[in-house]
mmCIF file of C-alpha atoms in Angstrom:
data_model
loop_
_atom_site.group_PDB
_atom_site.id
_atom_site.type_symbol
_atom_site.label_atom_id
_atom_site.label_comp_id
_atom_site.label_asym_id
_atom_site.label_seq_id
_atom_site.Cartn_x
_atom_site.Cartn_y
_atom_site.Cartn_z
ATOM 1 C CA MET K 1 95.887 143.073 69.414
ATOM 2 C CA LYS K 2 98.477 145.791 69.060
ATOM 3 C CA SER K 3 100.706 145.713 66.599
ATOM 4 C CA SER K 4 104.426 144.163 66.755
ATOM 5 C CA ALA K 5 107.568 145.769 67.457
ATOM 6 C CA HIS K 6 109.309 143.216 65.867
ATOM 7 C CA ASN K 7 111.330 144.784 63.038
ATOM 8 C CA ILE K 8 109.486 142.828 60.166
ATOM 9 C CA THR K 9 110.701 142.018 56.132
ATOM 10 C CA SER K 10 108.770 141.297 54.034
ATOM 11 C CA LYS K 11 109.321 137.997 51.734
ATOM 12 C CA LEU K 12 106.689 140.123 49.660
ATOM 13 C CA PRO K 13 106.837 143.526 49.775
ATOM 14 C CA GLU K 14 105.294 145.272 46.456
ATOM 15 C CA LEU K 15 101.957 142.806 46.359
ATOM 16 C CA PRO K 16 99.427 143.464 44.656
ATOM 17 C CA GLU K 17 95.429 142.324 45.656
ATOM 18 C CA SER K 18 94.758 139.559 43.314
ATOM 19 C CA ILE K 19 92.805 141.433 40.424
ATOM 20 C CA PHE K 20 90.271 138.445 40.780
ATOM 21 C CA SER K 21 89.557 139.290 44.481
ATOM 22 C CA THR K 22 89.451 143.026 42.778
ATOM 23 C CA MET K 23 86.765 142.267 39.677
ATOM 24 C CA SER K 24 84.655 140.151 42.363
ATOM 25 C CA ARG K 25 84.593 142.826 44.823
ATOM 26 C CA LEU K 26 83.657 145.321 42.186
ATOM 27 C CA ALA K 27 80.673 142.818 40.505
ATOM 28 C CA ASN K 28 79.598 142.175 44.353
ATOM 29 C CA GLU K 29 79.631 146.283 45.346
ATOM 30 C CA HIS K 30 78.056 146.755 41.810
ATOM 31 C CA ASN K 31 75.482 143.864 41.290
ATOM 32 C CA ALA K 32 77.352 142.290 37.823
ATOM 33 C CA ILE K 33 77.265 139.752 35.809
ATOM 34 C CA ASN K 34 80.655 137.760 36.920
ATOM 35 C CA ILE K 35 82.012 136.475 33.877
ATOM 36 C CA ALA K 36 85.641 137.397 35.364
ATOM 37 C CA GLN K 37 87.117 135.031 37.826
ATOM 38 C CA GLY K 38 87.924 131.486 36.616
ATOM 39 C CA PHE K 39 84.608 129.572 38.460
ATOM 40 C CA PRO K 40 81.744 128.046 36.828
ATOM 41 C CA ASN K 41 78.216 129.149 37.769
ATOM 42 C CA PHE K 42 77.309 125.147 37.617
ATOM 43 C CA GLU K 43 77.172 122.946 39.933
ATOM 44 C CA PRO K 44 79.775 119.602 39.676
ATOM 45 C CA ASP K 45 77.977 116.150 38.614
ATOM 46 C CA PRO K 46 75.693 114.885 41.069
ATOM 47 C CA VAL K 47 77.423 111.513 40.751
ATOM 48 C CA LEU K 48 80.854 113.215 42.178
ATOM 49 C CA ILE K 49 79.120 114.091 45.046
ATOM 50 C CA GLN K 50 77.010 111.194 46.158
ATOM 51 C CA LEU K 51 80.435 109.310 46.565
ATOM 52 C CA VAL K 52 81.999 111.795 48.505
ATOM 53 C CA ALA K 53 79.045 111.432 50.490
ATOM 54 C CA LYS K 54 79.485 107.699 50.575
ATOM 55 C CA ALA K 55 83.180 108.261 51.064
ATOM 56 C CA MET K 56 82.596 109.390 53.970
ATOM 57 C CA LYS K 57 79.910 107.313 55.344
ATOM 58 C CA ASP K 58 82.108 104.345 54.697
ATOM 59 C CA GLY K 59 84.252 105.906 56.647
ATOM 60 C CA TYR K 60 87.522 107.507 55.030
ATOM 61 C CA ASN K 61 87.602 110.368 57.515
ATOM 62 C CA GLN K 62 91.355 110.503 59.369
ATOM 63 C CA TYR K 63 94.530 110.943 56.867
ATOM 64 C CA ALA K 64 95.703 109.399 53.791
ATOM 65 C CA PRO K 65 98.720 108.667 52.751
ATOM 66 C CA LEU K 66 101.211 111.866 52.321
ATOM 67 C CA GLY K 67 101.389 110.965 47.739
ATOM 68 C CA GLY K 68 97.756 110.177 48.276
ATOM 69 C CA ILE K 69 95.694 106.963 48.133
ATOM 70 C CA TYR K 70 97.058 104.188 45.856
ATOM 71 C CA PRO K 71 93.427 103.668 43.583
ATOM 72 C CA LEU K 72 93.330 107.367 42.683
ATOM 73 C CA LYS K 73 97.728 107.564 41.582
ATOM 74 C CA GLU K 74 96.694 104.562 39.658
ATOM 75 C CA VAL K 75 94.185 105.592 37.885
ATOM 76 C CA ILE K 76 96.264 109.227 37.368
ATOM 77 C CA ALA K 77 99.205 106.922 35.776
ATOM 78 C CA GLU K 78 96.395 104.843 33.799
ATOM 79 C CA LYS K 79 95.148 108.666 32.052
ATOM 80 C CA ILE K 80 98.702 109.318 31.298
ATOM 81 C CA SER K 81 99.122 106.620 29.612
ATOM 82 C CA LEU K 82 96.131 106.207 27.797
ATOM 83 C CA LEU K 83 96.126 109.873 26.736
ATOM 84 C CA TYR K 84 100.835 110.805 26.538
ATOM 85 C CA GLY K 85 102.143 107.501 26.317
ATOM 86 C CA THR K 86 104.173 106.998 29.027
ATOM 87 C CA ASN K 87 104.150 105.933 31.849
ATOM 88 C CA TYR K 88 104.499 106.505 35.854
ATOM 89 C CA HIS K 89 104.713 104.613 38.410
ATOM 90 C CA PRO K 90 101.567 105.454 40.906
ATOM 91 C CA GLN K 91 103.893 104.627 43.847
ATOM 92 C CA SER K 92 107.318 106.895 43.594
ATOM 93 C CA GLU K 93 106.123 109.196 40.450
ATOM 94 C CA ILE K 94 102.352 110.819 41.558
ATOM 95 C CA THR K 95 101.689 113.094 44.541
ATOM 96 C CA ILE K 96 97.673 114.025 45.433
ATOM 97 C CA THR K 97 98.264 117.886 46.249
ATOM 98 C CA VAL K 98 95.770 120.461 47.092
ATOM 99 C CA GLY K 99 94.956 122.086 43.241
ATOM 100 C CA ALA K 100 97.220 122.395 41.730
ATOM 101 C CA THR K 101 98.281 126.146 43.112
ATOM 102 C CA GLN K 102 100.375 123.383 46.020
ATOM 103 C CA ALA K 103 101.433 121.637 43.544
ATOM 104 C CA ILE K 104 103.074 124.034 41.916
ATOM 105 C CA PHE K 105 104.315 126.396 45.181
ATOM 106 C CA THR K 106 105.841 122.629 45.515
ATOM 107 C CA ALA K 107 107.429 122.234 42.752
ATOM 108 C CA ILE K 108 109.336 125.951 42.488
ATOM 109 C CA SER K 109 109.802 125.298 47.106
ATOM 110 C CA ALA K 110 111.734 122.057 45.900
ATOM 111 C CA LEU K 111 114.481 122.710 43.478
ATOM 112 C CA VAL K 112 114.447 127.023 43.076
ATOM 113 C CA TRP K 113 117.888 127.557 45.365
ATOM 114 C CA PRO K 114 118.488 131.765 45.631
ATOM 115 C CA ASN K 115 118.733 133.143 42.790
ATOM 116 C CA ASP K 116 118.211 130.748 40.660
ATOM 117 C CA GLU K 117 116.344 132.021 37.541
ATOM 118 C CA VAL K 118 113.219 130.572 36.620
ATOM 119 C CA ILE K 119 111.543 131.735 33.219
ATOM 120 C CA VAL K 120 108.143 132.560 32.848
ATOM 121 C CA LEU K 121 105.776 133.908 29.863
ATOM 122 C CA LYS K 122 104.052 136.804 30.215
ATOM 123 C CA PRO K 123 100.912 136.696 30.552
ATOM 124 C CA ALA K 124 100.842 134.344 33.017
ATOM 125 C CA TYR K 125 99.013 133.522 35.578
ATOM 126 C CA ASP K 126 99.840 135.377 38.875
ATOM 127 C CA CYS K 127 101.020 132.809 41.392
ATOM 128 C CA TYR K 128 103.887 131.587 39.650
ATOM 129 C CA GLU K 129 106.725 134.812 40.486
ATOM 130 C CA PRO K 130 105.172 135.406 44.116
ATOM 131 C CA ALA K 131 107.048 131.318 44.427
ATOM 132 C CA ILE K 132 109.758 131.541 42.869
ATOM 133 C CA LYS K 133 110.525 135.012 45.039
ATOM 134 C CA ALA K 134 108.925 133.783 47.677
ATOM 135 C CA ASN K 135 112.045 131.219 47.806
ATOM 136 C CA GLY K 136 114.437 133.691 46.269
ATOM 137 C CA GLY K 137 114.553 132.706 43.158
ATOM 138 C CA ILE K 138 114.689 135.223 40.242
ATOM 139 C CA PRO K 139 111.893 135.611 38.163
ATOM 140 C CA ILE K 140 113.199 136.349 33.901
ATOM 141 C CA LEU K 141 110.289 137.409 32.616
ATOM 142 C CA ILE K 142 109.380 136.845 29.079
ATOM 143 C CA GLN K 143 106.796 138.286 27.009
ATOM 144 C CA LEU K 144 104.433 136.196 23.842
ATOM 145 C CA THR K 145 104.527 138.070 20.861
ATOM 146 C CA GLY K 146 100.814 139.667 19.621
ATOM 147 C CA LYS K 147 98.019 139.566 20.228
ATOM 148 C CA ASP K 148 97.128 135.779 19.624
ATOM 149 C CA TYR K 149 100.622 135.670 22.278
ATOM 150 C CA ALA K 150 102.990 133.116 20.269
ATOM 151 C CA ILE K 151 106.406 132.059 22.063
ATOM 152 C CA ASP K 152 109.320 133.596 20.247
ATOM 153 C CA TRP K 153 111.727 130.257 20.199
ATOM 154 C CA ASP K 154 115.160 133.077 19.964
ATOM 155 C CA VAL K 155 114.277 135.725 22.244
ATOM 156 C CA PHE K 156 113.920 132.243 24.474
ATOM 157 C CA LYS K 157 116.937 130.877 23.577
ATOM 158 C CA ALA K 158 119.200 133.834 24.350
ATOM 159 C CA HIS K 159 117.552 133.815 28.025
ATOM 160 C CA LEU K 160 118.954 130.588 29.575
ATOM 161 C CA ASN K 161 121.997 130.450 31.117
ATOM 162 C CA ASN K 162 124.429 128.384 33.365
ATOM 163 C CA LYS K 163 122.389 130.493 36.085
ATOM 164 C CA THR K 164 118.399 129.124 34.730
ATOM 165 C CA ARG K 165 117.143 126.997 36.966
ATOM 166 C CA MET K 166 113.348 125.918 35.807
ATOM 167 C CA VAL K 167 111.180 126.995 33.070
ATOM 168 C CA ILE K 168 107.383 127.276 33.587
ATOM 169 C CA ILE K 169 104.912 126.945 30.765
ATOM 170 C CA ASN K 170 101.635 126.440 30.783
ATOM 171 C CA THR K 171 98.944 125.557 28.284
ATOM 172 C CA PRO K 172 96.493 125.286 27.422
ATOM 173 C CA HIS K 173 97.208 128.846 28.224
ATOM 174 C CA ASN K 174 95.826 131.181 30.750
ATOM 175 C CA PRO K 175 94.329 134.223 30.115
ATOM 176 C CA SER K 176 95.197 133.480 26.314
ATOM 177 C CA GLY K 177 93.402 130.830 25.766
ATOM 178 C CA MET K 178 95.940 129.223 23.191
ATOM 179 C CA VAL K 179 97.476 126.279 22.925
ATOM 180 C CA PHE K 180 100.937 125.213 22.176
ATOM 181 C CA SER K 181 101.838 123.171 19.452
ATOM 182 C CA LYS K 182 103.517 119.870 18.835
ATOM 183 C CA SER K 183 106.506 121.908 17.475
ATOM 184 C CA ASP K 184 106.669 124.164 20.052
ATOM 185 C CA MET K 185 106.942 121.247 22.116
ATOM 186 C CA LEU K 186 109.630 120.672 19.752
ATOM 187 C CA MET K 187 111.223 122.934 19.806
ATOM 188 C CA LEU K 188 111.307 123.081 24.163
ATOM 189 C CA GLN K 189 113.075 119.737 24.536
ATOM 190 C CA SER K 190 115.522 121.315 21.820
ATOM 191 C CA CYS K 191 115.873 124.590 23.817
ATOM 192 C CA LEU K 192 116.054 122.266 26.871
ATOM 193 C CA LYS K 193 118.683 118.715 25.794
ATOM 194 C CA ASP K 194 122.044 118.835 27.177
ATOM 195 C CA THR K 195 120.956 121.835 30.204
ATOM 196 C CA ASN K 196 120.097 120.791 33.717
ATOM 197 C CA ILE K 197 117.408 122.415 33.191
ATOM 198 C CA ILE K 198 113.473 122.061 35.638
ATOM 199 C CA LEU K 199 110.828 122.306 33.718
ATOM 200 C CA LEU K 200 107.318 123.120 35.455
ATOM 201 C CA SER K 201 104.504 122.408 33.130
ATOM 202 C CA ASP K 202 100.725 123.803 34.230
ATOM 203 C CA GLU K 203 98.439 121.601 32.538
ATOM 204 C CA VAL K 204 95.056 122.318 34.518
ATOM 205 C CA TYR K 205 93.119 122.963 31.542
ATOM 206 C CA GLU K 206 94.957 119.763 29.391
ATOM 207 C CA HIS K 207 91.445 118.840 29.246
ATOM 208 C CA ILE K 208 89.573 122.020 27.706
ATOM 209 C CA ILE K 209 90.345 122.651 24.671
ATOM 210 C CA PHE K 210 88.471 122.708 21.059
ATOM 211 C CA ASP K 211 88.497 122.348 17.517
ATOM 212 C CA SER K 212 91.509 120.517 15.972
ATOM 213 C CA ASN K 213 94.123 121.247 18.512
ATOM 214 C CA SER K 214 95.421 118.557 21.074
ATOM 215 C CA HIS K 215 97.243 118.577 24.385
ATOM 216 C CA GLU K 216 101.096 118.505 23.872
ATOM 217 C CA SER K 217 101.648 117.949 27.686
ATOM 218 C CA ALA K 218 105.468 117.609 28.689
ATOM 219 C CA SER K 219 104.554 113.866 29.473
ATOM 220 C CA LYS K 220 104.256 112.651 25.125
ATOM 221 C CA TYR K 221 108.181 113.969 25.188
ATOM 222 C CA PRO K 222 111.120 111.980 26.855
ATOM 223 C CA ASP K 223 113.995 114.740 27.062
ATOM 224 C CA LEU K 224 111.073 116.607 28.727
ATOM 225 C CA ALA K 225 109.493 114.923 30.586
ATOM 226 C CA SER K 226 112.643 112.998 32.104
ATOM 227 C CA ARG K 227 112.197 117.502 33.982
ATOM 228 C CA SER K 228 108.547 117.840 34.517
ATOM 229 C CA PHE K 229 107.115 118.368 37.668
ATOM 230 C CA VAL K 230 103.380 118.564 35.045
ATOM 231 C CA CYS K 231 100.966 119.514 37.629
ATOM 232 C CA ALA K 232 96.394 119.473 37.255
ATOM 233 C CA SER K 233 93.786 120.164 38.421
ATOM 234 C CA PHE K 234 90.749 118.103 39.491
ATOM 235 C CA GLY K 235 88.796 120.685 40.811
ATOM 236 C CA LYS K 236 89.080 123.003 36.742
ATOM 237 C CA THR K 237 87.871 119.276 35.274
ATOM 238 C CA PHE K 238 85.075 118.136 37.417
ATOM 239 C CA HIS K 239 83.607 122.067 38.589
ATOM 240 C CA ALA K 240 84.480 121.798 41.518
ATOM 241 C CA THR K 241 87.226 124.505 42.553
ATOM 242 C CA GLY K 242 86.001 124.469 46.030
ATOM 243 C CA TRP K 243 87.863 121.637 46.408
ATOM 244 C CA LYS K 244 91.035 122.076 45.801
ATOM 245 C CA MET K 245 92.211 118.585 44.410
ATOM 246 C CA GLY K 246 95.136 118.358 42.311
ATOM 247 C CA TYR K 247 98.439 116.235 41.268
ATOM 248 C CA CYS K 248 101.586 116.568 40.279
ATOM 249 C CA ALA K 249 103.509 113.832 38.106
ATOM 250 C CA ALA K 250 107.104 113.304 37.797
ATOM 251 C CA PRO K 251 110.224 111.459 36.901
ATOM 252 C CA ALA K 252 111.244 109.465 40.702
ATOM 253 C CA GLU K 253 114.402 111.210 41.526
ATOM 254 C CA LEU K 254 112.356 115.350 41.189
ATOM 255 C CA MET K 255 109.355 113.789 43.072
ATOM 256 C CA LYS K 256 111.149 112.189 46.075
ATOM 257 C CA GLU K 257 112.192 115.947 46.607
ATOM 258 C CA PHE K 258 108.719 117.455 45.815
ATOM 259 C CA GLN K 259 107.099 114.702 48.959
ATOM 260 C CA LYS K 260 110.199 116.059 51.184
ATOM 261 C CA ILE K 261 108.548 119.539 50.669
ATOM 262 C CA HIS K 262 104.230 117.957 50.516
ATOM 263 C CA GLU K 263 105.122 116.405 53.601
ATOM 264 C CA PHE K 264 105.944 119.155 55.807
ATOM 265 C CA ASN K 265 103.247 121.363 53.929
ATOM 266 C CA VAL K 266 100.389 119.736 54.177
ATOM 267 C CA PHE K 267 101.065 115.826 54.412
ATOM 268 C CA CYS K 268 97.909 114.904 52.512
ATOM 269 C CA VAL K 269 95.146 115.683 50.645
ATOM 270 C CA ASN K 270 91.633 115.178 51.841
ATOM 271 C CA HIS K 271 90.757 111.875 52.445
ATOM 272 C CA PRO K 272 87.267 111.067 50.803
ATOM 273 C CA PHE K 273 87.612 113.892 47.888
ATOM 274 C CA GLN K 274 90.449 111.336 46.667
ATOM 275 C CA ARG K 275 87.912 107.860 47.277
ATOM 276 C CA ALA K 276 85.373 110.099 44.729
ATOM 277 C CA LEU K 277 87.773 111.284 42.631
ATOM 278 C CA ALA K 278 89.163 107.478 42.158
ATOM 279 C CA GLU K 279 86.354 106.263 41.417
ATOM 280 C CA TYR K 280 84.890 108.329 38.796
ATOM 281 C CA LEU K 281 87.611 108.229 36.575
ATOM 282 C CA LYS K 282 87.514 105.009 36.146
ATOM 283 C CA LYS K 283 86.000 106.335 32.746
ATOM 284 C CA PRO K 284 87.547 108.204 30.885
ATOM 285 C CA ALA K 285 84.178 110.126 29.406
ATOM 286 C CA HIS K 286 83.873 111.882 32.495
ATOM 287 C CA TYR K 287 87.327 113.807 30.909
ATOM 288 C CA LEU K 288 87.146 113.111 27.764
ATOM 289 C CA ASP K 289 83.872 114.755 27.458
ATOM 290 C CA LEU K 290 84.916 117.715 28.252
ATOM 291 C CA GLY K 291 86.461 119.792 25.129
ATOM 292 C CA PRO K 292 83.289 119.000 23.491
ATOM 293 C CA PHE K 293 80.992 120.741 26.622
ATOM 294 C CA TYR K 294 82.952 123.786 26.246
ATOM 295 C CA GLN K 295 83.052 124.017 23.319
ATOM 296 C CA GLU K 296 79.442 124.311 23.150
ATOM 297 C CA LYS K 297 79.377 126.846 25.460
ATOM 298 C CA ARG K 298 82.174 128.776 23.425
ATOM 299 C CA ASP K 299 80.388 128.995 20.270
ATOM 300 C CA LEU K 300 76.844 129.320 21.383
ATOM 301 C CA PHE K 301 78.345 133.122 23.318
ATOM 302 C CA LEU K 302 80.809 133.874 20.562
ATOM 303 C CA SER K 303 77.725 133.580 18.529
ATOM 304 C CA ALA K 304 75.552 135.503 20.420
ATOM 305 C CA ILE K 305 78.499 138.347 20.034
ATOM 306 C CA LYS K 306 79.423 137.850 16.777
ATOM 307 C CA SER K 307 77.143 141.549 16.358
ATOM 308 C CA SER K 308 79.068 143.102 18.671
ATOM 309 C CA ARG K 309 82.173 145.608 18.464
ATOM 310 C CA PHE K 310 84.601 143.442 19.415
ATOM 311 C CA LYS K 311 86.748 142.044 17.775
ATOM 312 C CA PHE K 312 88.313 138.107 18.839
ATOM 313 C CA ASN K 313 89.122 134.485 16.714
ATOM 314 C CA PRO K 314 87.639 131.733 18.966
ATOM 315 C CA THR K 315 89.859 130.659 21.695
ATOM 316 C CA GLN K 316 92.235 127.689 21.032
ATOM 317 C CA GLY K 317 91.775 125.941 25.114
ATOM 318 C CA THR K 318 91.115 126.280 28.269
ATOM 319 C CA TYR K 319 87.866 128.323 29.533
ATOM 320 C CA PHE K 320 88.849 131.586 28.592
ATOM 321 C CA GLN K 321 87.867 134.133 25.650
ATOM 322 C CA LEU K 322 89.803 137.480 24.676
ATOM 323 C CA LEU K 323 87.458 140.297 23.342
ATOM 324 C CA ASP K 324 89.869 142.986 21.332
ATOM 325 C CA PHE K 325 87.862 146.184 22.270
ATOM 326 C CA SER K 326 91.060 148.968 20.519
ATOM 327 C CA GLU K 327 87.842 148.979 18.046
ATOM 328 C CA ILE K 328 85.666 150.985 20.776
ATOM 329 C CA SER K 329 87.794 152.554 23.234
ATOM 330 C CA ASN K 330 91.404 153.729 24.064
ATOM 331 C CA GLU K 331 90.328 153.933 27.487
ATOM 332 C CA SER K 332 93.385 151.180 29.446
ATOM 333 C CA ASP K 333 92.016 148.632 29.106
ATOM 334 C CA ILE K 334 91.839 148.220 33.152
ATOM 335 C CA ALA K 335 89.400 151.555 33.542
ATOM 336 C CA PHE K 336 87.909 150.657 30.383
ATOM 337 C CA ALA K 337 87.110 146.805 33.402
ATOM 338 C CA GLU K 338 86.342 148.657 35.712
ATOM 339 C CA ARG K 339 83.724 150.555 34.316
ATOM 340 C CA LEU K 340 82.170 147.606 32.609
ATOM 341 C CA THR K 341 81.526 146.744 35.965
ATOM 342 C CA LYS K 342 80.152 149.683 37.682
ATOM 343 C CA GLU K 343 78.137 151.241 34.285
ATOM 344 C CA LEU K 344 76.765 148.123 32.408
ATOM 345 C CA GLY K 345 77.093 146.028 35.183
ATOM 346 C CA ILE K 346 79.488 143.110 33.901
ATOM 347 C CA ALA K 347 82.437 142.823 35.001
ATOM 348 C CA CYS K 348 85.872 140.725 33.370
ATOM 349 C CA ILE K 349 89.159 140.624 34.107
ATOM 350 C CA PRO K 350 92.359 142.911 31.761
ATOM 351 C CA ILE K 351 94.696 141.289 30.979
ATOM 352 C CA SER K 352 98.074 143.926 31.211
ATOM 353 C CA VAL K 353 97.920 142.735 34.824
ATOM 354 C CA PHE K 354 99.891 139.967 33.499
ATOM 355 C CA ASN K 355 101.562 140.836 30.837
ATOM 356 C CA LYS K 356 105.525 142.424 30.794
ATOM 357 C CA ASP K 357 105.562 145.892 32.788
ATOM 358 C CA LEU K 358 101.973 145.828 31.833
ATOM 359 C CA VAL K 359 101.866 146.003 28.305
ATOM 360 C CA ASP K 360 98.020 146.963 27.277
ATOM 361 C CA ASN K 361 96.063 145.040 23.586
ATOM 362 C CA LYS K 362 93.040 146.292 24.727
ATOM 363 C CA GLN K 363 91.774 143.242 25.284
ATOM 364 C CA ILE K 364 89.864 141.287 28.290
ATOM 365 C CA ARG K 365 89.290 138.478 29.358
ATOM 366 C CA ILE K 366 86.100 136.408 30.506
ATOM 367 C CA CYS K 367 85.152 133.209 31.178
ATOM 368 C CA PHE K 368 82.946 130.950 29.546
ATOM 369 C CA ALA K 369 82.017 128.403 32.384
ATOM 370 C CA LYS K 370 79.022 129.768 32.974
ATOM 371 C CA THR K 371 75.216 128.559 32.505
ATOM 372 C CA THR K 372 73.537 129.068 29.344
ATOM 373 C CA GLU K 373 70.882 132.017 30.528
ATOM 374 C CA THR K 374 74.541 133.726 32.688
ATOM 375 C CA LEU K 375 76.089 133.937 29.316
ATOM 376 C CA LEU K 376 73.430 135.269 27.133
ATOM 377 C CA LYS K 377 72.332 137.879 29.626
ATOM 378 C CA ALA K 378 76.584 138.489 29.422
ATOM 379 C CA ALA K 379 76.087 138.807 25.806
ATOM 380 C CA GLU K 380 73.049 140.380 25.159
ATOM 381 C CA ILE K 381 75.317 143.485 27.435
ATOM 382 C CA ILE K 382 78.523 143.070 25.184
ATOM 383 C CA THR K 383 75.249 143.291 22.679
ATOM 384 C CA THR K 384 74.865 147.157 23.460
ATOM 385 C CA ILE K 385 78.983 148.151 24.365
#
């Protein structure tokens, strides 16, 4: 088809190819072990798959209700109450979404107006800023400090003003694996108190947390909960990223605006998957056992690379681990990651692409949501670098 003569102005004129697409493409081209992109290379629980098949056979193949089926929203509300002590009404305060990314985009679209400022803590997952810009908002980027990515609360407070419409946080944090502490959340609550600022809390890795750490959900803190969209992912939780299933919890006033956008974006979400998840979530062990499950993988991998020249601190949460190569090479992290893929057959993610001004701390991110075989093969290569 010939190109149109219309004068089209892009809302996202300088959007580069996603680093995940770039590194996965390189991995395929060079037949490399892909520990770059954040998805498991093993299957979901067969019980969950059987529940989906049963729901299809039972005839749940037409539209679900706009906000999701009540049994699923009810069991989510029970889960949040059990873990964080906050009660959300299943009907008016929870919406089932097409993954957390759609929940995040919908929340931003619902509340961010042109020229509103939205604070994003960098490094940050790459879906936040395009959503803000597409809605006419202005991303205000604050770089987390050091190689452990701590929050400088004085810097944070200095960026708050009457133009600040929203703050986006992510805990457990992708890509660094750090976890917001109780003191962090209390400080955030103090900073936002007596303001009209909305909080968007990306908590997709809430159940993947290690050692003595605990997940400090925004929903645990009354003032934060009163202003928060809390976004979560079933795909990340249950090893089924291709299903694109998630949810958002928020006070009724906020959720009402959220559902106005949701209705005319996707209207509703995969019905048989909802039926399956409603049944599967009735057993809390299905999500409470995720921490030990992934910690075993983390510890296996880190033990296997302990003789390598990489420096690391065990990740606190998520299924990502940062590796510091500053004593191995002076290359940029992008060049280093590309060389590992092309020459050594192992694909990872450079961290600078997530940082403000592409700050390069000589770190790469690997995903350990992989089979033992894959992790040991990757470790064998890493110990030779």
